[in-house]
Amino acid sequence: MNHKPTFRILTIEDIDAILHIETSSFSSPWTKEAFVRELTMNPYAIYIGAELDGKIVGYGGTWIIIDEAHITNIAVLPEFRGKKIGEQLLMKMLETMMVKGAKRATLEVRVSNTVAQNLYRKFGFVNGGIRKGYYSDNQEDALVMWVNLYE
């Protein structure tokens, strides 16, 4: 068994794996249709998967528009959490953003999700503001975080 994930760009063929991770990770998961649009119609979207032994165990999505990247989602299957896969995936995403010319990256995270916030801070993300009632499932606020990729 390989304990070090490999990373690759995801395609429409990976949709079932993405949906499995999404529904295992979020209280209001994105729909299959949303991911189909992302993977086939959104020219700004890049999705990266973390694979262990041929199985996609995590994924992250980003939109890169000119020199700014927006992380749309990042998730790891519950049974693979706590193994630094999310950290390695985020690092791979940030590297990809820089290769594609992004100078800054942003994301929203639930104000209650301190585990994710701590991960983002480890990579230099700082608080940028609050989006009130951002999450539709429970109207929880989102913390907006930013990082400059070249500093």
PDB file of C-alpha atoms in Angstrom:
ATOM      1  CA  MET A   1       0.000   0.000   0.000  1.00  0.00           C
ATOM      2  CA  ASN A   2       1.339   3.391  -1.059  1.00  0.00           C
ATOM      3  CA  HIS A   3       1.065   6.006   1.678  1.00  0.00           C
ATOM      4  CA  LYS A   4       2.144   8.963  -0.457  1.00  0.00           C
ATOM      5  CA  PRO A   5      -0.564  10.377  -2.707  1.00  0.00           C
ATOM      6  CA  THR A   6      -0.011  11.302  -6.316  1.00  0.00           C
ATOM      7  CA  PHE A   7      -1.747  14.285  -7.873  1.00  0.00           C
ATOM      8  CA  ARG A   8      -3.294  14.859 -11.258  1.00  0.00           C
ATOM      9  CA  ILE A   9      -5.730  17.114 -13.092  1.00  0.00           C
ATOM     10  CA  LEU A  10      -9.233  15.662 -12.892  1.00  0.00           C
ATOM     11  CA  THR A  11     -11.565  15.237 -15.877  1.00  0.00           C
ATOM     12  CA  ILE A  12     -15.221  14.420 -16.455  1.00  0.00           C
ATOM     13  CA  GLU A  13     -14.295  10.723 -16.129  1.00  0.00           C
ATOM     14  CA  ASP A  14     -13.570  11.417 -12.433  1.00  0.00           C
ATOM     15  CA  ILE A  15     -17.038  12.838 -11.689  1.00  0.00           C
ATOM     16  CA  ASP A  16     -18.275   9.890  -9.591  1.00  0.00           C
ATOM     17  CA  ALA A  17     -15.190  10.002  -7.346  1.00  0.00           C
ATOM     18  CA  ILE A  18     -15.529  13.783  -6.948  1.00  0.00           C
ATOM     19  CA  LEU A  19     -19.219  13.452  -6.036  1.00  0.00           C
ATOM     20  CA  HIS A  20     -18.471  10.707  -3.498  1.00  0.00           C
ATOM     21  CA  ILE A  21     -15.906  12.916  -1.748  1.00  0.00           C
ATOM     22  CA  GLU A  22     -18.185  15.974  -1.972  1.00  0.00           C
ATOM     23  CA  THR A  23     -21.225  14.244  -0.457  1.00  0.00           C
ATOM     24  CA  SER A  24     -19.050  12.648   2.261  1.00  0.00           C
ATOM     25  CA  SER A  25     -17.587  16.033   3.189  1.00  0.00           C
ATOM     26  CA  PHE A  26     -20.181  18.791   3.019  1.00  0.00           C
ATOM     27  CA  SER A  27     -23.622  19.400   4.508  1.00  0.00           C
ATOM     28  CA  SER A  28     -24.736  21.142   1.296  1.00  0.00           C
ATOM     29  CA  PRO A  29     -22.752  19.404  -1.434  1.00  0.00           C
ATOM     30  CA  TRP A  30     -22.515  20.658  -4.981  1.00  0.00           C
ATOM     31  CA  THR A  31     -24.672  18.800  -7.495  1.00  0.00           C
ATOM     32  CA  LYS A  32     -23.440  16.512 -10.240  1.00  0.00           C
ATOM     33  CA  GLU A  33     -24.610  19.133 -12.752  1.00  0.00           C
ATOM     34  CA  ALA A  34     -22.472  21.795 -11.065  1.00  0.00           C
ATOM     35  CA  PHE A  35     -19.365  19.608 -11.355  1.00  0.00           C
ATOM     36  CA  VAL A  36     -20.173  18.671 -14.955  1.00  0.00           C
ATOM     37  CA  ARG A  37     -20.312  22.412 -15.771  1.00  0.00           C
ATOM     38  CA  GLU A  38     -17.051  23.015 -13.912  1.00  0.00           C
ATOM     39  CA  LEU A  39     -15.215  20.197 -15.694  1.00  0.00           C
ATOM     40  CA  THR A  40     -16.591  20.741 -19.190  1.00  0.00           C
ATOM     41  CA  MET A  41     -17.674  24.375 -19.595  1.00  0.00           C
ATOM     42  CA  ASN A  42     -15.758  26.612 -17.172  1.00  0.00           C
ATOM     43  CA  PRO A  43     -12.530  27.730 -18.885  1.00  0.00           C
ATOM     44  CA  TYR A  44     -11.185  29.101 -15.569  1.00  0.00           C
ATOM     45  CA  ALA A  45     -11.668  25.907 -13.533  1.00  0.00           C
ATOM     46  CA  ILE A  46      -8.904  23.459 -12.655  1.00  0.00           C
ATOM     47  CA  TYR A  47      -9.611  20.431 -10.476  1.00  0.00           C
ATOM     48  CA  ILE A  48      -6.782  18.447  -8.935  1.00  0.00           C
ATOM     49  CA  GLY A  49      -7.176  15.007  -7.418  1.00  0.00           C
ATOM     50  CA  ALA A  50      -5.149  13.230  -4.747  1.00  0.00           C
ATOM     51  CA  GLU A  51      -4.819   9.516  -5.526  1.00  0.00           C
ATOM     52  CA  LEU A  52      -3.754   6.634  -3.317  1.00  0.00           C
ATOM     53  CA  ASP A  53      -3.414   3.206  -4.922  1.00  0.00           C
ATOM     54  CA  GLY A  54      -5.463   4.308  -7.923  1.00  0.00           C
ATOM     55  CA  LYS A  55      -8.322   5.710  -5.797  1.00  0.00           C
ATOM     56  CA  ILE A  56      -9.150   9.408  -5.696  1.00  0.00           C
ATOM     57  CA  VAL A  57      -9.276  10.241  -1.979  1.00  0.00           C
ATOM     58  CA  GLY A  58      -9.324  14.035  -2.193  1.00  0.00           C
ATOM     59  CA  TYR A  59      -9.855  16.841  -4.650  1.00  0.00           C
ATOM     60  CA  GLY A  60      -9.565  20.573  -4.883  1.00  0.00           C
ATOM     61  CA  GLY A  61     -11.036  23.052  -7.312  1.00  0.00           C
ATOM     62  CA  THR A  62      -9.855  26.497  -8.248  1.00  0.00           C
ATOM     63  CA  TRP A  63     -10.769  29.190 -10.720  1.00  0.00           C
ATOM     64  CA  ILE A  64      -7.845  31.136 -12.111  1.00  0.00           C
ATOM     65  CA  ILE A  65      -8.916  34.421 -13.654  1.00  0.00           C
ATOM     66  CA  ILE A  66      -6.028  36.509 -14.987  1.00  0.00           C
ATOM     67  CA  ASP A  67      -3.753  36.809 -11.924  1.00  0.00           C
ATOM     68  CA  GLU A  68      -6.181  35.847  -9.180  1.00  0.00           C
ATOM     69  CA  ALA A  69      -7.174  32.361  -8.026  1.00  0.00           C
ATOM     70  CA  HIS A  70     -10.304  31.449  -6.109  1.00  0.00           C
ATOM     71  CA  ILE A  71     -10.342  28.094  -4.319  1.00  0.00           C
ATOM     72  CA  THR A  72     -13.873  26.793  -4.800  1.00  0.00           C
ATOM     73  CA  ASN A  73     -13.587  23.585  -2.815  1.00  0.00           C
ATOM     74  CA  ILE A  74     -11.119  21.217  -1.222  1.00  0.00           C
ATOM     75  CA  ALA A  75     -12.063  17.947   0.442  1.00  0.00           C
ATOM     76  CA  VAL A  76     -10.643  14.600   1.511  1.00  0.00           C
ATOM     77  CA  LEU A  77     -12.647  11.432   2.174  1.00  0.00           C
ATOM     78  CA  PRO A  78     -13.332  11.174   5.933  1.00  0.00           C
ATOM     79  CA  GLU A  79     -11.394   7.911   6.314  1.00  0.00           C
ATOM     80  CA  PHE A  80      -8.263   9.548   4.827  1.00  0.00           C
ATOM     81  CA  ARG A  81      -8.299  12.744   6.898  1.00  0.00           C
ATOM     82  CA  GLY A  82      -5.544  13.462   9.388  1.00  0.00           C
ATOM     83  CA  LYS A  83      -2.872  12.041   7.058  1.00  0.00           C
ATOM     84  CA  LYS A  84      -1.689  15.385   5.604  1.00  0.00           C
ATOM     85  CA  ILE A  85      -3.391  14.658   2.249  1.00  0.00           C
ATOM     86  CA  GLY A  86      -5.364  17.925   2.383  1.00  0.00           C
ATOM     87  CA  GLU A  87      -2.157  19.809   3.136  1.00  0.00           C
ATOM     88  CA  GLN A  88      -0.319  18.205   0.199  1.00  0.00           C
ATOM     89  CA  LEU A  89      -3.321  18.821  -2.056  1.00  0.00           C
ATOM     90  CA  LEU A  90      -3.461  22.504  -1.094  1.00  0.00           C
ATOM     91  CA  MET A  91       0.286  22.811  -1.765  1.00  0.00           C
ATOM     92  CA  LYS A  92      -0.182  21.248  -5.225  1.00  0.00           C
ATOM     93  CA  MET A  93      -3.099  23.623  -5.906  1.00  0.00           C
ATOM     94  CA  LEU A  94      -1.043  26.684  -4.912  1.00  0.00           C
ATOM     95  CA  GLU A  95       1.854  25.508  -7.116  1.00  0.00           C
ATOM     96  CA  THR A  96      -0.555  25.073 -10.047  1.00  0.00           C
ATOM     97  CA  MET A  97      -1.985  28.563  -9.491  1.00  0.00           C
ATOM     98  CA  MET A  98       1.488  30.091  -9.606  1.00  0.00           C
ATOM     99  CA  VAL A  99       2.426  28.161 -12.766  1.00  0.00           C
ATOM    100  CA  LYS A 100      -0.779  29.511 -14.361  1.00  0.00           C
ATOM    101  CA  GLY A 101       0.165  33.087 -13.433  1.00  0.00           C
ATOM    102  CA  ALA A 102      -1.909  33.743 -10.321  1.00  0.00           C
ATOM    103  CA  LYS A 103      -0.426  36.277  -7.912  1.00  0.00           C
ATOM    104  CA  ARG A 104      -3.059  36.008  -5.164  1.00  0.00           C
ATOM    105  CA  ALA A 105      -5.494  33.354  -3.984  1.00  0.00           C
ATOM    106  CA  THR A 106      -8.703  33.608  -2.001  1.00  0.00           C
ATOM    107  CA  LEU A 107     -11.300  31.286  -0.513  1.00  0.00           C
ATOM    108  CA  GLU A 108     -14.283  31.210   1.816  1.00  0.00           C
ATOM    109  CA  VAL A 109     -14.424  28.907   4.827  1.00  0.00           C
ATOM    110  CA  ARG A 110     -17.102  28.426   7.470  1.00  0.00           C
ATOM    111  CA  VAL A 111     -16.367  30.518  10.559  1.00  0.00           C
ATOM    112  CA  SER A 112     -16.812  27.313  12.613  1.00  0.00           C
ATOM    113  CA  ASN A 113     -14.280  25.303  10.549  1.00  0.00           C
ATOM    114  CA  THR A 114     -11.156  26.042  12.570  1.00  0.00           C
ATOM    115  CA  VAL A 115      -9.356  22.907  11.297  1.00  0.00           C
ATOM    116  CA  ALA A 116      -9.487  24.223   7.714  1.00  0.00           C
ATOM    117  CA  GLN A 117      -8.660  27.781   8.807  1.00  0.00           C
ATOM    118  CA  ASN A 118      -5.541  26.528  10.607  1.00  0.00           C
ATOM    119  CA  LEU A 119      -4.457  24.656   7.464  1.00  0.00           C
ATOM    120  CA  TYR A 120      -4.899  27.777   5.327  1.00  0.00           C
ATOM    121  CA  ARG A 121      -2.983  29.930   7.845  1.00  0.00           C
ATOM    122  CA  LYS A 122      -0.098  27.434   7.657  1.00  0.00           C
ATOM    123  CA  PHE A 123       0.190  28.399   3.978  1.00  0.00           C
ATOM    124  CA  GLY A 124       0.097  32.144   4.680  1.00  0.00           C
ATOM    125  CA  PHE A 125      -3.611  32.850   4.233  1.00  0.00           C
ATOM    126  CA  VAL A 126      -4.854  35.781   6.315  1.00  0.00           C
ATOM    127  CA  ASN A 127      -8.359  36.910   7.243  1.00  0.00           C
ATOM    128  CA  GLY A 128      -9.877  39.264   4.702  1.00  0.00           C
ATOM    129  CA  GLY A 129     -13.431  39.732   5.936  1.00  0.00           C
ATOM    130  CA  ILE A 130     -16.746  38.049   6.656  1.00  0.00           C
ATOM    131  CA  ARG A 131     -19.529  37.145   4.226  1.00  0.00           C
ATOM    132  CA  LYS A 132     -22.703  37.184   6.348  1.00  0.00           C
ATOM    133  CA  GLY A 133     -25.045  34.223   5.898  1.00  0.00           C
ATOM    134  CA  TYR A 134     -22.906  32.796   3.069  1.00  0.00           C
ATOM    135  CA  TYR A 135     -23.780  29.120   3.576  1.00  0.00           C
ATOM    136  CA  SER A 136     -27.302  28.313   2.411  1.00  0.00           C
ATOM    137  CA  ASP A 137     -27.798  25.217   4.582  1.00  0.00           C
ATOM    138  CA  ASN A 138     -27.642  27.061   7.915  1.00  0.00           C
ATOM    139  CA  GLN A 139     -26.873  30.727   7.054  1.00  0.00           C
ATOM    140  CA  GLU A 140     -23.463  30.410   8.695  1.00  0.00           C
ATOM    141  CA  ASP A 141     -21.038  33.231   7.961  1.00  0.00           C
ATOM    142  CA  ALA A 142     -17.992  32.633   5.798  1.00  0.00           C
ATOM    143  CA  LEU A 143     -14.537  33.881   6.637  1.00  0.00           C
ATOM    144  CA  VAL A 144     -12.828  35.196   3.491  1.00  0.00           C
ATOM    145  CA  MET A 145      -9.104  34.444   3.469  1.00  0.00           C
ATOM    146  CA  TRP A 146      -6.364  35.670   1.116  1.00  0.00           C
ATOM    147  CA  VAL A 147      -2.748  34.877   0.384  1.00  0.00           C
ATOM    148  CA  ASN A 148      -0.185  36.584  -1.831  1.00  0.00           C
ATOM    149  CA  LEU A 149       1.522  33.805  -3.781  1.00  0.00           C
ATOM    150  CA  TYR A 150       4.763  35.721  -4.362  1.00  0.00           C
ATOM    151  CA  GLU A 151       6.225  37.096  -1.148  1.00  0.00           C
TER     152      GLU A 151
END
